[in-house]
Structure formats: C-alpha cells, structure tokens
Protein backbone atom coordinates (compact mmCIF):
# COMPACT_ATOMS: atom_id res chain seq x y z
CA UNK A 1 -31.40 -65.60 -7.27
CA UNK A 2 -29.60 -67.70 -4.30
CA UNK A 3 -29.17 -70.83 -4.47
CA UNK A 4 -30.23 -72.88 -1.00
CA UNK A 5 -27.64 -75.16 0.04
CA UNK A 6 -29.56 -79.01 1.19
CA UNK A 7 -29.21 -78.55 5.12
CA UNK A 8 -28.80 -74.87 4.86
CA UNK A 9 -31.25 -72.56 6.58
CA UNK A 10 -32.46 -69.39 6.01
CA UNK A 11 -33.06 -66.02 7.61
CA UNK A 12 -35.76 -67.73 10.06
CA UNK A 13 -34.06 -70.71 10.41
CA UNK A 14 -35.81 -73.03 8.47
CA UNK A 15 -33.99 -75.44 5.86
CA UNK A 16 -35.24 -76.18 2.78
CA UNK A 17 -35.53 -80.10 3.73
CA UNK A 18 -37.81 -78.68 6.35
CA UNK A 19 -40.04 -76.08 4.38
CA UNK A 20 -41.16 -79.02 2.04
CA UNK A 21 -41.62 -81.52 4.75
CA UNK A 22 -44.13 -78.65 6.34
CA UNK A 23 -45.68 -78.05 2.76
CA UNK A 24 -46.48 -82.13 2.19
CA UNK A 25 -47.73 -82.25 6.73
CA UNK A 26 -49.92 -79.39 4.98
CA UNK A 27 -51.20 -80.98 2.03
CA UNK A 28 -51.26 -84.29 3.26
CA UNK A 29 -53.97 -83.08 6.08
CA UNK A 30 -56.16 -81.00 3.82
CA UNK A 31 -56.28 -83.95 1.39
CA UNK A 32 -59.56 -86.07 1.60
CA UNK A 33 -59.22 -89.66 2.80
CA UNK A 34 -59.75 -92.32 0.08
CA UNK A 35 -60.49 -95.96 0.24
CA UNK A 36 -57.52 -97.83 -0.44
CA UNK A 37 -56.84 -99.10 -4.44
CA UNK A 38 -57.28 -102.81 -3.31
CA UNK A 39 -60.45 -101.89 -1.62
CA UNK A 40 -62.10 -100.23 -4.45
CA UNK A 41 -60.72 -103.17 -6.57
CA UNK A 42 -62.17 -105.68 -4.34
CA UNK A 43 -65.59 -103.53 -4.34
CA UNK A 44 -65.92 -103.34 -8.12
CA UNK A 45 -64.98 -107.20 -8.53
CA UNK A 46 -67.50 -107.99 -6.19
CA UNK A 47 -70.32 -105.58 -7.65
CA UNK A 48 -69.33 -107.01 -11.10
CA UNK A 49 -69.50 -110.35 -10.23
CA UNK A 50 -72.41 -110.00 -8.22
CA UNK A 51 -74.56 -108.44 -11.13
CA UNK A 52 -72.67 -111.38 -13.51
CA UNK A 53 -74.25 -113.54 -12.01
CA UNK A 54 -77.55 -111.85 -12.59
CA UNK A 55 -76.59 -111.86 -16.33
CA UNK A 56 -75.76 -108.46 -16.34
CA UNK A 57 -72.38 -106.61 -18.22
CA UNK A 58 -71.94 -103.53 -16.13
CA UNK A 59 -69.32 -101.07 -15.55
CA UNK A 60 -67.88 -99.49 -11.61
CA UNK A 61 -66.76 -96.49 -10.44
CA UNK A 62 -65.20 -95.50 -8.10
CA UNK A 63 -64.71 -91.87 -7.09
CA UNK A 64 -62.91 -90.16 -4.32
CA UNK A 65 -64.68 -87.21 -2.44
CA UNK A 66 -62.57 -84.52 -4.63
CA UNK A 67 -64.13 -86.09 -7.80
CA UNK A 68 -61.08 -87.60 -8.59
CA UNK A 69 -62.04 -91.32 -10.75
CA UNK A 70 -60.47 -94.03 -8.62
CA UNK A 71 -61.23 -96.94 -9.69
CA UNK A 72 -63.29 -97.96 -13.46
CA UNK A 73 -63.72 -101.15 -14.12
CA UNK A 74 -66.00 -102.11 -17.07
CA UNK A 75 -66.63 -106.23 -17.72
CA UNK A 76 -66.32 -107.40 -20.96
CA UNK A 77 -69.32 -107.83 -22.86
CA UNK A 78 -70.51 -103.78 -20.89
CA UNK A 79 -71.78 -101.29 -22.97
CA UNK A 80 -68.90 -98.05 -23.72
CA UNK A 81 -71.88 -95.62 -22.70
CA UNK A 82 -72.12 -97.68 -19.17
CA UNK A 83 -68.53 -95.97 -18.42
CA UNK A 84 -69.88 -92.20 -18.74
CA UNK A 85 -73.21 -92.69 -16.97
CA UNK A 86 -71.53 -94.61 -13.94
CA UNK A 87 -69.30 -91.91 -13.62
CA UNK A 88 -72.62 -89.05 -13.76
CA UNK A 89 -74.01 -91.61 -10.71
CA UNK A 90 -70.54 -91.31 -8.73
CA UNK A 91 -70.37 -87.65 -9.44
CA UNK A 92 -74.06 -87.14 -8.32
CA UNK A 93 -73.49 -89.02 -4.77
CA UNK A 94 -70.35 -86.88 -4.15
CA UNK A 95 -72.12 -83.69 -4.96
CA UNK A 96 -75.54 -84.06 -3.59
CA UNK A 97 -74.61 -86.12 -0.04
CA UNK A 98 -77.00 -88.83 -0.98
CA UNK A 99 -77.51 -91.76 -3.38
CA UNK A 100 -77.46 -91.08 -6.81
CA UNK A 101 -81.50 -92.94 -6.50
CA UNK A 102 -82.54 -90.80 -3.43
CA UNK A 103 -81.42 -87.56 -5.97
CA UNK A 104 -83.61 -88.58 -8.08
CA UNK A 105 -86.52 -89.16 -6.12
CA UNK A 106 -86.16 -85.59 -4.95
CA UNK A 107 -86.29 -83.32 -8.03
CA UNK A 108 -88.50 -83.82 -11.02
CA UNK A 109 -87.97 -86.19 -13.83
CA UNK A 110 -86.05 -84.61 -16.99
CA UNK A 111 -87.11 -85.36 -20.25
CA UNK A 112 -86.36 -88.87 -21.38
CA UNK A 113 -82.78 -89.01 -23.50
CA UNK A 114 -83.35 -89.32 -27.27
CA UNK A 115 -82.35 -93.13 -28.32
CA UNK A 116 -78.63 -93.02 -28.01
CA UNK A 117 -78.39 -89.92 -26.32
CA UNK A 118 -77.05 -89.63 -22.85
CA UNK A 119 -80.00 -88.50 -20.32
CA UNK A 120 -79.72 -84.72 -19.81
CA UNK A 121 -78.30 -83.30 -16.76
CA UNK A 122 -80.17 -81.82 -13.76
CA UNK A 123 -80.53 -77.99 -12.03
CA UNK A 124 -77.91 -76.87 -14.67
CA UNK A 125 -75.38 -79.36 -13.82
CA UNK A 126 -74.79 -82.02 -16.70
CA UNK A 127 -73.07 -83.99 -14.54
CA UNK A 128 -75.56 -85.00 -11.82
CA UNK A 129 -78.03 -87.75 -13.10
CA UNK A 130 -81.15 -89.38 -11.67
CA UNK A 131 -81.03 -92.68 -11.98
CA UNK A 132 -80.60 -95.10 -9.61
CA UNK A 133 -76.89 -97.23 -8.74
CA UNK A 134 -74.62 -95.07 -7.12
CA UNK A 135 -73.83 -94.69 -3.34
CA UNK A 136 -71.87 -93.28 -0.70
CA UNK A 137 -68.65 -95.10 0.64
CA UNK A 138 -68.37 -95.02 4.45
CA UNK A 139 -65.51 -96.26 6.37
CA UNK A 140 -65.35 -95.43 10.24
CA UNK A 141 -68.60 -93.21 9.86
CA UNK A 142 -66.25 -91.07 7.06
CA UNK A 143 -67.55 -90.84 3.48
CA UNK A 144 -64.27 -91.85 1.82
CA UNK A 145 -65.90 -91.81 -1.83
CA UNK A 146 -68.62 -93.12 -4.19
CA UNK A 147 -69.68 -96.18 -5.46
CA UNK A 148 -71.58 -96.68 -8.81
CA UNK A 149 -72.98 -99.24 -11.68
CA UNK A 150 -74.22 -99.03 -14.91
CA UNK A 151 -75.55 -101.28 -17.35
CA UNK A 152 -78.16 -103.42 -15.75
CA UNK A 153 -81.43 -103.31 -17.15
CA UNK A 154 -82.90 -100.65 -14.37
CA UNK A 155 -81.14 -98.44 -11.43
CA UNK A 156 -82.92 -100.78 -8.93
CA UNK A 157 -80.77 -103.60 -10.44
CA UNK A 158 -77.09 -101.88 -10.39
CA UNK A 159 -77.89 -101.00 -6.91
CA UNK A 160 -78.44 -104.19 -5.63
CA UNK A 161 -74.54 -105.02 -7.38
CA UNK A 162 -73.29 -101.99 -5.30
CA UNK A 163 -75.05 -103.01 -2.26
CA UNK A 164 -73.57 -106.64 -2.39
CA UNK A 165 -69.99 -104.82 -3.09
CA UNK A 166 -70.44 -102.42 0.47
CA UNK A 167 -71.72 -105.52 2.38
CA UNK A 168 -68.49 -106.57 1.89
CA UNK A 169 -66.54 -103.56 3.22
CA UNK A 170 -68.19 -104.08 6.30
C-alpha cells in the first residue's frame, strides 16, 4: 500500500486534505438538521418546570429526526419508567409524522399494560405508543425533531408541559 503524502495528489488530482473535506460537504448535507443543545435544554427546563408547577415529576425527550436521543432530562422526584415511555412518545412522532396523541386516536386501543408492565407496542412496532405527550419540533416550517413528557397523571397533562415548552421556541 502507498502511503499519501498531506498536500500530495493523486492520479486525478485530488489531495487527500481535499477528498475528506468533500466526504464531511457530503455528510454534512445528507445529515438531518437538529435543534440546537441549548434549545432542547431550554425546551425541557421549561416543559419541566411548567408541569412542576402543576405538581407533576416528569421526564423530556428530546429526539432528532434520525432517532438519535438528544436531549433526556428526568426531574427529581420522576418515575425511572417515565424515561422509556417518553422516549416510545418521541420515537412515535418521528415515525408516524404526527403527535404521539393524534397516533393514537387513529388506530385502535391495545390492551391495557399489566400493573408494572410497559404498554405494548402498536402495528408490530414496540416502539410506537399511543398515549398522549409527544410532538413535532418545527423551526422555519422544518421538523428538526421531537418533543415528549412522561409522568403526569394523563397524556392530556404532559402535553400541555410540551406545549408551554414550543410556545417558547416561537
């Protein structure tokens, strides 16, 4: 094997210094855009604090569009399971284009979870989830990621804590 000298080119006239800075242009523009770390931060401080002061102990996620976990943040006094099942809600918006609560208004219900027992997944996937408290992130009429909660006591309540967080993006 040859070794490539830095600023050396080879038989096309390409140097190594330029092949990788046309491999990273490459990657760079087929990567999704994500919401910045200090704006997911700032949305899951606000959606915690928001459903704190509802007396609730909930967990956020954020997800970027490839799936990839963000952002978790989980208050102190939240439930470990909350952590999983926000994650299910995040991974259910990315997948299905919609709120994780619209989802599940649009297939039927599974059959309830056995006490302690994470809820069952849906169409074969044990990933999506049906309950309500996860939405879409847009920025500049781009969905940039996911937004979920977990832990309040009903969907409808973690999505008013994600709805207070995205009111703030704006």
């Amino acid at each position: 094997m040859k070794a490539i000298r830095v600023g050396a080119t080879n038989r096309w006239g390409w140097s190594a210094g330029m092949l990788l800075a046309a491999c990273g242009a490459a990657a760079a523009a087929d990567a999704p855009r994500t919401l910045p770390l200090a704006q997911a931060a700032m949305l899951a401080e606000t959606a915690i604090a928001q459903c704190k002061a509802n007396g609730y102990n909930v967990t956020v996620m954020v997800m970027d569009p490839d799936y990839a976990t963000r952002l978790v943040m989980r208050a102190d006094a939240a439930a470990a399971r909350t952590v999983e099942i926000a994650r299910r809600k995040a991974y259910t918006v990315i997948k299905m284009g919609m709120s994780s609560g619209d989802f599940g208004k649009s297939v039927p219900a599974p059959p309830p979870a056995q006490p302690g027992a994470m809820p069952a997944g849906v169409n074969g996937d044990d990933n999506l989830i049906t309950f309500a408290g996860g939405k879409q992130i847009i920025v500049g009429g781009e969905v940039v990621g996911a937004i979920s909660v977990s832990g309040a006591p009903g969907g409808d309540k973690d999505e008013a804590c994600v709805d207070a967080a995205l009111a703030k993006l704006k």
